[in-house]
mmCIF file of C-alpha atoms (C1' of nucleotides) in Angstrom:
data_model
loop_
_atom_site.group_PDB
_atom_site.id
_atom_site.type_symbol
_atom_site.label_atom_id
_atom_site.label_comp_id
_atom_site.label_asym_id
_atom_site.label_seq_id
_atom_site.Cartn_x
_atom_site.Cartn_y
_atom_site.Cartn_z
ATOM 1 C CA MET A 1 18.146 68.201 46.297
ATOM 2 C CA SER A 2 17.908 67.103 42.530
ATOM 3 C CA ASN A 3 18.733 63.898 42.529
ATOM 4 C CA TYR A 4 16.645 62.748 45.353
ATOM 5 C CA SER A 5 13.246 61.743 44.186
ATOM 6 C CA THR A 6 10.093 63.614 45.094
ATOM 7 C CA LYS A 7 8.497 60.070 45.417
ATOM 8 C CA ASN A 8 10.638 58.893 48.080
ATOM 9 C CA LEU A 9 10.551 62.490 49.829
ATOM 10 C CA ASP A 10 6.628 62.582 49.859
ATOM 11 C CA ARG A 11 6.707 58.558 50.868
ATOM 12 C CA PHE A 12 9.048 59.485 54.146
ATOM 13 C CA SER A 13 7.564 62.957 55.065
ATOM 14 C CA ALA A 14 3.880 60.460 55.060
ATOM 15 C CA VAL A 15 6.032 58.104 57.454
ATOM 16 C CA PHE A 16 7.279 60.873 59.905
ATOM 17 C CA ASN A 17 3.749 62.288 59.768
ATOM 18 C CA ALA A 18 2.594 58.894 60.757
ATOM 19 C CA LEU A 19 5.134 58.824 63.633
ATOM 20 C CA SER A 20 4.460 62.837 64.731
ATOM 21 C CA ASN A 21 1.518 62.703 66.970
ATOM 22 C CA PRO A 22 2.432 60.984 70.437
ATOM 23 C CA HIS A 23 -0.262 58.500 70.663
ATOM 24 C CA ARG A 24 1.113 56.834 66.849
ATOM 25 C CA LEU A 25 4.414 57.009 68.175
ATOM 26 C CA GLN A 26 3.236 55.159 71.185
ATOM 27 C CA ILE A 27 1.327 52.865 69.417
ATOM 28 C CA TYR A 28 4.140 51.985 67.050
ATOM 29 C CA THR A 29 6.763 51.792 69.862
ATOM 30 C CA ILE A 30 4.336 49.051 71.386
ATOM 31 C CA LEU A 31 4.038 47.520 68.734
ATOM 32 C CA SER A 32 8.079 47.406 67.979
ATOM 33 C CA GLY A 33 8.172 45.688 71.624
ATOM 34 C CA CYS A 34 5.996 42.962 71.509
ATOM 35 C CA CYS A 35 6.805 41.596 67.660
ATOM 36 C CA THR A 36 10.033 40.974 66.739
ATOM 37 C CA PRO A 37 10.526 43.106 63.998
ATOM 38 C CA GLY A 38 11.180 40.923 60.872
ATOM 39 C CA THR A 39 9.061 37.950 62.254
ATOM 40 C CA ALA A 40 5.109 38.271 62.454
ATOM 41 C CA CYS A 41 3.802 38.888 65.438
ATOM 42 C CA ASN A 42 3.583 35.359 67.373
ATOM 43 C CA MET A 43 0.608 35.535 68.877
ATOM 44 C CA ASP A 44 1.409 32.122 70.472
ATOM 45 C CA ILE A 45 4.181 34.052 72.787
ATOM 46 C CA ILE A 46 2.815 37.358 72.929
ATOM 47 C CA THR A 47 -1.228 38.426 73.263
ATOM 48 C CA SER A 48 -0.799 41.575 72.984
ATOM 49 C CA CYS A 49 -1.218 43.641 69.438
ATOM 50 C CA CYS A 50 -4.852 43.063 68.875
ATOM 51 C CA VAL A 51 -6.699 46.940 68.814
ATOM 52 C CA GLY A 52 -8.278 46.128 72.075
ATOM 53 C CA ASP A 53 -5.296 45.815 73.919
ATOM 54 C CA LEU A 54 -3.486 48.896 72.448
ATOM 55 C CA GLY A 55 -6.446 50.884 73.518
ATOM 56 C CA SER A 56 -6.247 49.747 77.189
ATOM 57 C CA GLU A 57 -2.535 51.715 77.746
ATOM 58 C CA LEU A 58 -3.467 54.816 75.351
ATOM 59 C CA ASP A 59 -6.711 56.197 77.196
ATOM 60 C CA ILE A 60 -8.411 57.545 74.322
ATOM 61 C CA ALA A 61 -11.563 56.369 72.317
ATOM 62 C CA ALA A 62 -12.160 53.961 70.573
ATOM 63 C CA SER A 63 -12.530 55.653 67.086
ATOM 64 C CA THR A 64 -9.644 58.282 67.417
ATOM 65 C CA LEU A 65 -7.230 54.786 68.158
ATOM 66 C CA SER A 66 -9.041 53.615 65.280
ATOM 67 C CA HIS A 67 -8.065 56.107 63.185
ATOM 68 C CA HIS A 68 -4.509 56.185 64.166
ATOM 69 C CA LEU A 69 -4.113 52.632 62.962
ATOM 70 C CA LYS A 70 -5.674 53.514 60.111
ATOM 71 C CA GLU A 71 -3.136 56.042 59.322
ATOM 72 C CA LEU A 72 -0.197 54.096 60.458
ATOM 73 C CA SER A 73 -1.217 51.035 57.984
ATOM 74 C CA HIS A 74 -1.721 53.774 55.462
ATOM 75 C CA ALA A 75 1.754 55.055 55.643
ATOM 76 C CA GLY A 76 2.760 51.747 55.732
ATOM 77 C CA LEU A 77 4.440 50.977 59.147
ATOM 78 C CA ILE A 78 2.255 48.550 60.327
ATOM 79 C CA ASN A 79 0.188 45.762 59.098
ATOM 80 C CA MET A 80 -3.555 44.890 60.638
ATOM 81 C CA GLN A 81 -5.489 41.480 59.721
ATOM 82 C CA ARG A 82 -8.166 40.334 61.103
ATOM 83 C CA ASP A 83 -8.535 37.066 63.105
ATOM 84 C CA GLY A 84 -12.104 36.123 64.282
ATOM 85 C CA LYS A 85 -13.311 38.935 66.380
ATOM 86 C CA GLN A 86 -10.134 40.775 66.913
ATOM 87 C CA VAL A 87 -7.610 42.676 64.121
ATOM 88 C CA ILE A 88 -4.011 42.048 65.347
ATOM 89 C CA CYS A 89 -1.124 44.780 64.249
ATOM 90 C CA SER A 90 2.161 44.203 63.507
ATOM 91 C CA VAL A 91 5.104 46.274 62.643
ATOM 92 C CA ASN A 92 5.813 46.477 59.131
ATOM 93 C CA SER A 93 9.012 44.975 59.032
ATOM 94 C CA GLU A 94 10.114 46.197 55.064
ATOM 95 C CA MET A 95 9.183 50.019 56.000
ATOM 96 C CA LEU A 96 11.285 49.779 59.223
ATOM 97 C CA ASN A 97 14.403 48.993 57.066
ATOM 98 C CA ASP A 98 13.940 51.643 54.164
ATOM 99 C CA ILE A 99 13.405 53.957 57.348
ATOM 100 C CA ARG A 100 16.714 52.698 58.854
ATOM 101 C CA GLN A 101 18.388 53.124 55.489
ATOM 102 C CA TYR A 102 17.305 56.121 55.103
ATOM 103 C CA PHE A 103 18.841 57.408 58.405
ATOM 104 C CA GLN A 104 21.989 55.484 57.253
ATOM 105 C CA GLY A 105 22.368 57.503 54.370
ATOM 106 C CA ASN A 106 21.843 54.563 52.448
ATOM 107 C CA PRO A 107 21.671 55.409 48.458
ATOM 108 C CA GLU A 108 19.334 52.828 47.616
ATOM 109 C CA VAL A 109 16.950 54.929 49.308
ATOM 110 C CA HIS A 110 18.173 58.119 49.247
ATOM 111 C CA HIS A 111 18.438 57.881 45.757
ATOM 112 C CA GLU A 112 15.575 56.345 43.463
ATOM 113 C CA SER A 113 15.554 52.843 43.678
ATOM 114 C CA GLN A 114 12.355 52.117 41.502
ATOM 115 C CA THR A 115 12.484 48.524 42.240
ATOM 116 C CA GLY A 116 8.596 48.964 42.487
ATOM 117 C CA MET B 1 4.321 50.791 76.739
ATOM 118 C CA SER B 2 4.253 51.326 80.086
ATOM 119 C CA ASN B 3 8.097 51.147 80.237
ATOM 120 C CA TYR B 4 8.790 54.071 77.630
ATOM 121 C CA SER B 5 8.976 57.620 79.100
ATOM 122 C CA THR B 6 6.586 59.942 78.064
ATOM 123 C CA LYS B 7 9.744 62.318 77.658
ATOM 124 C CA ASN B 8 11.156 60.659 74.635
ATOM 125 C CA LEU B 9 7.610 59.843 73.297
ATOM 126 C CA ASP B 10 7.033 63.507 73.291
ATOM 127 C CA ARG B 11 10.602 64.569 71.867
ATOM 128 C CA PHE B 12 10.732 61.761 69.328
ATOM 129 C CA SER B 13 7.059 62.658 67.855
ATOM 130 C CA ALA B 14 8.465 66.288 67.959
ATOM 131 C CA VAL B 15 11.411 65.030 65.507
ATOM 132 C CA PHE B 16 9.022 63.478 63.353
ATOM 133 C CA ASN B 17 7.062 66.198 63.276
ATOM 134 C CA ALA B 18 9.869 67.564 62.094
ATOM 135 C CA LEU B 19 10.412 65.465 59.203
ATOM 136 C CA SER B 20 7.232 64.942 58.531
ATOM 137 C CA ASN B 21 6.634 68.273 55.754
ATOM 138 C CA PRO B 22 8.061 67.413 52.570
ATOM 139 C CA HIS B 23 9.790 71.097 52.193
ATOM 140 C CA ARG B 24 11.623 69.963 55.746
ATOM 141 C CA LEU B 25 12.569 66.602 55.084
ATOM 142 C CA GLN B 26 14.035 67.888 51.503
ATOM 143 C CA ILE B 27 15.915 70.369 53.626
ATOM 144 C CA TYR B 28 17.137 67.527 56.195
ATOM 145 C CA THR B 29 17.984 65.317 52.936
ATOM 146 C CA ILE B 30 19.708 68.064 51.442
ATOM 147 C CA LEU B 31 21.535 68.850 54.259
ATOM 148 C CA SER B 32 22.584 64.921 55.200
ATOM 149 C CA GLY B 33 24.288 64.525 52.028
ATOM 150 C CA CYS B 34 26.377 68.383 51.942
ATOM 151 C CA CYS B 35 27.668 67.980 55.316
ATOM 152 C CA THR B 36 28.968 64.673 56.349
ATOM 153 C CA PRO B 37 27.175 63.922 59.678
ATOM 154 C CA GLY B 38 29.822 63.792 62.663
ATOM 155 C CA THR B 39 31.593 66.722 61.095
ATOM 156 C CA ALA B 40 30.566 70.152 61.007
ATOM 157 C CA CYS B 41 30.025 71.062 57.536
ATOM 158 C CA ASN B 42 33.059 71.485 56.073
ATOM 159 C CA MET B 43 32.678 74.958 53.943
ATOM 160 C CA ASP B 44 35.863 74.732 52.504
ATOM 161 C CA ILE B 45 35.063 71.399 50.960
ATOM 162 C CA ILE B 46 31.402 72.171 50.246
ATOM 163 C CA THR B 47 29.514 75.609 49.608
ATOM 164 C CA SER B 48 25.838 74.558 49.751
ATOM 165 C CA CYS B 49 25.018 74.688 53.495
ATOM 166 C CA CYS B 50 23.670 78.439 53.962
ATOM 167 C CA VAL B 51 20.308 79.243 54.075
ATOM 168 C CA GLY B 52 20.296 81.253 50.903
ATOM 169 C CA ASP B 53 21.617 77.857 48.883
ATOM 170 C CA LEU B 54 18.844 75.552 50.665
ATOM 171 C CA GLY B 55 16.371 78.237 49.441
ATOM 172 C CA SER B 56 17.429 78.078 45.642
ATOM 173 C CA GLU B 57 16.483 74.259 45.779
ATOM 174 C CA LEU B 58 13.176 74.568 47.444
ATOM 175 C CA ASP B 59 10.786 76.687 45.577
ATOM 176 C CA ILE B 60 9.205 78.788 48.802
ATOM 177 C CA ALA B 61 9.197 82.225 49.625
ATOM 178 C CA ALA B 62 12.353 82.917 52.410
ATOM 179 C CA SER B 63 10.028 83.362 55.135
ATOM 180 C CA THR B 64 8.824 79.876 54.681
ATOM 181 C CA LEU B 65 12.077 78.577 54.473
ATOM 182 C CA SER B 66 13.124 80.488 57.539
ATOM 183 C CA HIS B 67 10.173 79.051 59.438
ATOM 184 C CA HIS B 68 10.753 75.301 58.680
ATOM 185 C CA LEU B 69 14.317 75.953 59.597
ATOM 186 C CA LYS B 70 13.496 76.958 63.301
ATOM 187 C CA GLU B 71 11.250 73.671 63.382
ATOM 188 C CA LEU B 72 14.223 71.521 62.229
ATOM 189 C CA SER B 73 16.541 73.892 64.358
ATOM 190 C CA HIS B 74 14.110 73.501 67.367
ATOM 191 C CA ALA B 75 13.867 69.862 67.168
ATOM 192 C CA GLY B 76 17.116 69.465 67.702
ATOM 193 C CA LEU B 77 17.706 67.826 64.315
ATOM 194 C CA ILE B 78 19.540 70.800 62.721
ATOM 195 C CA ASN B 79 22.616 73.087 63.902
ATOM 196 C CA MET B 80 22.639 76.649 62.822
ATOM 197 C CA GLN B 81 25.365 79.381 63.159
ATOM 198 C CA ARG B 82 25.807 82.700 61.664
ATOM 199 C CA ASP B 83 28.661 83.308 59.843
ATOM 200 C CA GLY B 84 29.159 87.040 58.927
ATOM 201 C CA LYS B 85 25.765 87.658 56.313
ATOM 202 C CA GLN B 86 25.262 83.995 56.273
ATOM 203 C CA VAL B 87 23.851 81.356 58.398
ATOM 204 C CA ILE B 88 25.041 77.992 57.997
ATOM 205 C CA CYS B 89 23.195 74.863 58.692
ATOM 206 C CA SER B 90 24.172 71.518 59.438
ATOM 207 C CA VAL B 91 22.715 68.308 60.680
ATOM 208 C CA ASN B 92 22.945 67.597 64.308
ATOM 209 C CA SER B 93 24.825 64.019 64.504
ATOM 210 C CA GLU B 94 23.799 63.592 68.193
ATOM 211 C CA MET B 95 20.098 63.609 67.662
ATOM 212 C CA LEU B 96 20.617 61.159 64.099
ATOM 213 C CA ASN B 97 22.525 58.687 66.302
ATOM 214 C CA ASP B 98 19.225 59.147 68.610
ATOM 215 C CA ILE B 99 17.133 58.443 65.729
ATOM 216 C CA ARG B 100 18.909 55.341 64.557
ATOM 217 C CA GLN B 101 18.918 54.151 67.990
ATOM 218 C CA TYR B 102 15.509 54.249 68.080
ATOM 219 C CA PHE B 103 15.088 52.270 64.748
ATOM 220 C CA GLN B 104 17.468 49.971 65.936
ATOM 221 C CA GLY B 105 15.076 49.103 69.063
ATOM 222 C CA ASN B 106 18.163 50.183 71.526
ATOM 223 C CA PRO B 107 17.096 50.409 75.235
ATOM 224 C CA GLU B 108 19.206 53.241 75.615
ATOM 225 C CA VAL B 109 16.688 55.127 73.711
ATOM 226 C CA HIS B 110 13.550 53.294 74.445
ATOM 227 C CA HIS B 111 13.317 53.064 78.278
ATOM 228 C CA GLU B 112 14.785 56.392 79.728
ATOM 229 C CA SER B 113 18.186 57.072 79.321
ATOM 230 C CA GLN B 114 17.888 60.477 81.903
ATOM 231 C CA THR B 115 21.581 61.377 80.862
ATOM 232 C CA GLY B 116 20.563 65.174 80.183
ATOM 233 C "C1'" DA C 1 -33.001 35.336 64.852
ATOM 234 C "C1'" DC C 2 -30.904 37.632 68.922
ATOM 235 C "C1'" DT C 3 -26.724 38.820 72.115
ATOM 236 C "C1'" DA C 4 -22.326 40.207 73.095
ATOM 237 C "C1'" DT C 5 -17.724 41.436 71.636
ATOM 238 C "C1'" DA C 6 -14.563 44.189 68.489
ATOM 239 C "C1'" DG C 7 -13.673 47.351 65.940
ATOM 240 C "C1'" DT C 8 -14.694 51.098 62.008
ATOM 241 C "C1'" DT C 9 -16.903 55.195 59.814
ATOM 242 C "C1'" DC C 10 -19.322 59.493 60.120
ATOM 243 C "C1'" DG C 11 -20.364 64.312 61.923
ATOM 244 C "C1'" DA C 12 -18.760 67.961 63.858
ATOM 245 C "C1'" DC C 13 -15.695 70.862 66.548
ATOM 246 C "C1'" DA C 14 -11.187 72.828 68.266
ATOM 247 C "C1'" DT C 15 -6.520 73.549 67.291
ATOM 248 C "C1'" DA C 16 -2.410 73.119 64.562
ATOM 249 C "C1'" DT C 17 0.228 73.831 60.215
ATOM 250 C "C1'" DT C 18 1.720 75.774 56.553
ATOM 251 C "C1'" DT C 19 2.065 79.520 53.532
ATOM 252 C "C1'" DA C 20 3.018 83.902 51.641
ATOM 253 C "C1'" DG C 21 3.882 89.259 51.921
ATOM 254 C "C1'" DA C 22 5.253 93.223 54.353
ATOM 255 C "C1'" DA C 23 8.260 94.873 57.520
ATOM 256 C "C1'" DC C 24 11.848 93.972 60.202
ATOM 257 C "C1'" DT C 25 17.364 93.018 62.191
ATOM 258 C "C1'" DA C 26 22.562 91.834 61.092
ATOM 259 C "C1'" DT C 27 26.253 92.048 58.741
ATOM 260 C "C1'" DA C 28 29.543 94.002 55.379
ATOM 261 C "C1'" DG C 29 31.549 97.190 52.178
ATOM 262 C "C1'" DA C 30 32.091 101.953 49.780
ATOM 263 C "C1'" DT D 1 26.514 106.880 56.904
ATOM 264 C "C1'" DC D 2 24.067 104.660 53.124
ATOM 265 C "C1'" DT D 3 23.500 100.723 50.313
ATOM 266 C "C1'" DA D 4 23.158 96.290 49.359
ATOM 267 C "C1'" DT D 5 23.203 91.057 50.648
ATOM 268 C "C1'" DA D 6 21.439 87.531 53.965
ATOM 269 C "C1'" DG D 7 17.964 86.105 56.790
ATOM 270 C "C1'" DT D 8 14.001 86.305 60.343
ATOM 271 C "C1'" DT D 9 9.408 87.847 62.348
ATOM 272 C "C1'" DC D 10 4.900 89.265 62.037
ATOM 273 C "C1'" DT D 11 -0.038 88.916 60.229
ATOM 274 C "C1'" DA D 12 -3.553 86.880 58.336
ATOM 275 C "C1'" DA D 13 -5.535 83.265 55.678
ATOM 276 C "C1'" DA D 14 -6.539 78.645 53.822
ATOM 277 C "C1'" DT D 15 -5.474 73.609 54.773
ATOM 278 C "C1'" DA D 16 -5.032 69.755 57.860
ATOM 279 C "C1'" DT D 17 -5.174 67.008 62.297
ATOM 280 C "C1'" DG D 18 -6.644 65.113 66.630
ATOM 281 C "C1'" DT D 19 -10.455 64.189 68.999
ATOM 282 C "C1'" DC D 20 -15.104 62.416 70.600
ATOM 283 C "C1'" DG D 21 -19.412 60.568 70.574
ATOM 284 C "C1'" DA D 22 -22.887 58.339 67.704
ATOM 285 C "C1'" DA D 23 -24.414 55.029 64.650
ATOM 286 C "C1'" DC D 24 -22.448 51.490 61.925
ATOM 287 C "C1'" DT D 25 -20.447 46.310 60.063
ATOM 288 C "C1'" DA D 26 -18.095 42.209 61.771
ATOM 289 C "C1'" DT D 27 -17.814 38.001 63.975
ATOM 290 C "C1'" DA D 28 -18.986 34.356 67.293
ATOM 291 C "C1'" DG D 29 -21.846 31.950 70.610
ATOM 292 C "C1'" DT D 30 -26.697 30.745 72.005
#
DNA sequence: ACTATAGTTCGACATATTTAGAACTATAGA
DNA sequence: TCTATAGTTCTAAATATGTCGAACTATAGT
């Protein structure tokens, strides 16, 4: 593919790499469900998006969970923000839209959109 | 996520794993472009979906390309069919639709659809 | 300052992935 | 059958990934 930028290729392959691990995909799926994409995870309504709550669903070591969250965050798939003692995780809706566009075959995403 | 089936988790993580390598993502992107999803790759119109043509765009060893195609095929992302000396590759549109539904948050995909 | 809770970083190890070259199979044509 | 073309399988090596436990940092309450 000559008119598909290497930049996008690397960006999306990193995204899919982040989702390629069952634990990370599970985390992302949980976050997709608890936080309506497009809205910041509203903790007044739903209270299950902090790291500890994710951990209680996954049965892996805390250090492993932390590592996976860093991967998802680094790929741009999720946002993490400290709130007191807790760290709140939520889906990055901009990246979710980019992914949707990729699979829709949208030229904005497929052919170098150079907006950044 | 307790109501998200492990089956789907494994299936989709395998799909994303297949797309997590830049070369494989490039292959998939080329195939998405040359073959309109939903139609079998129409070789009367477009002539760039055989293994060799993919290889000429990637600059990797033939054995490596073959390995990557097997991964994509095994994950259900592409179809491969022999036509004489050549092997024609095309996007599996059913899987593409499943992926689209996953990112749309469609419950059919998220919560165990047991149709197979 | 001390303690408890929440999460991260570091170090190590087992396993998986990517890659290429050599040898192989499959098809078509002379 | 012999040859050329198209692609695959096998083997091996370098690199990346997933995982945990121990030690660490950050915040809040006493």
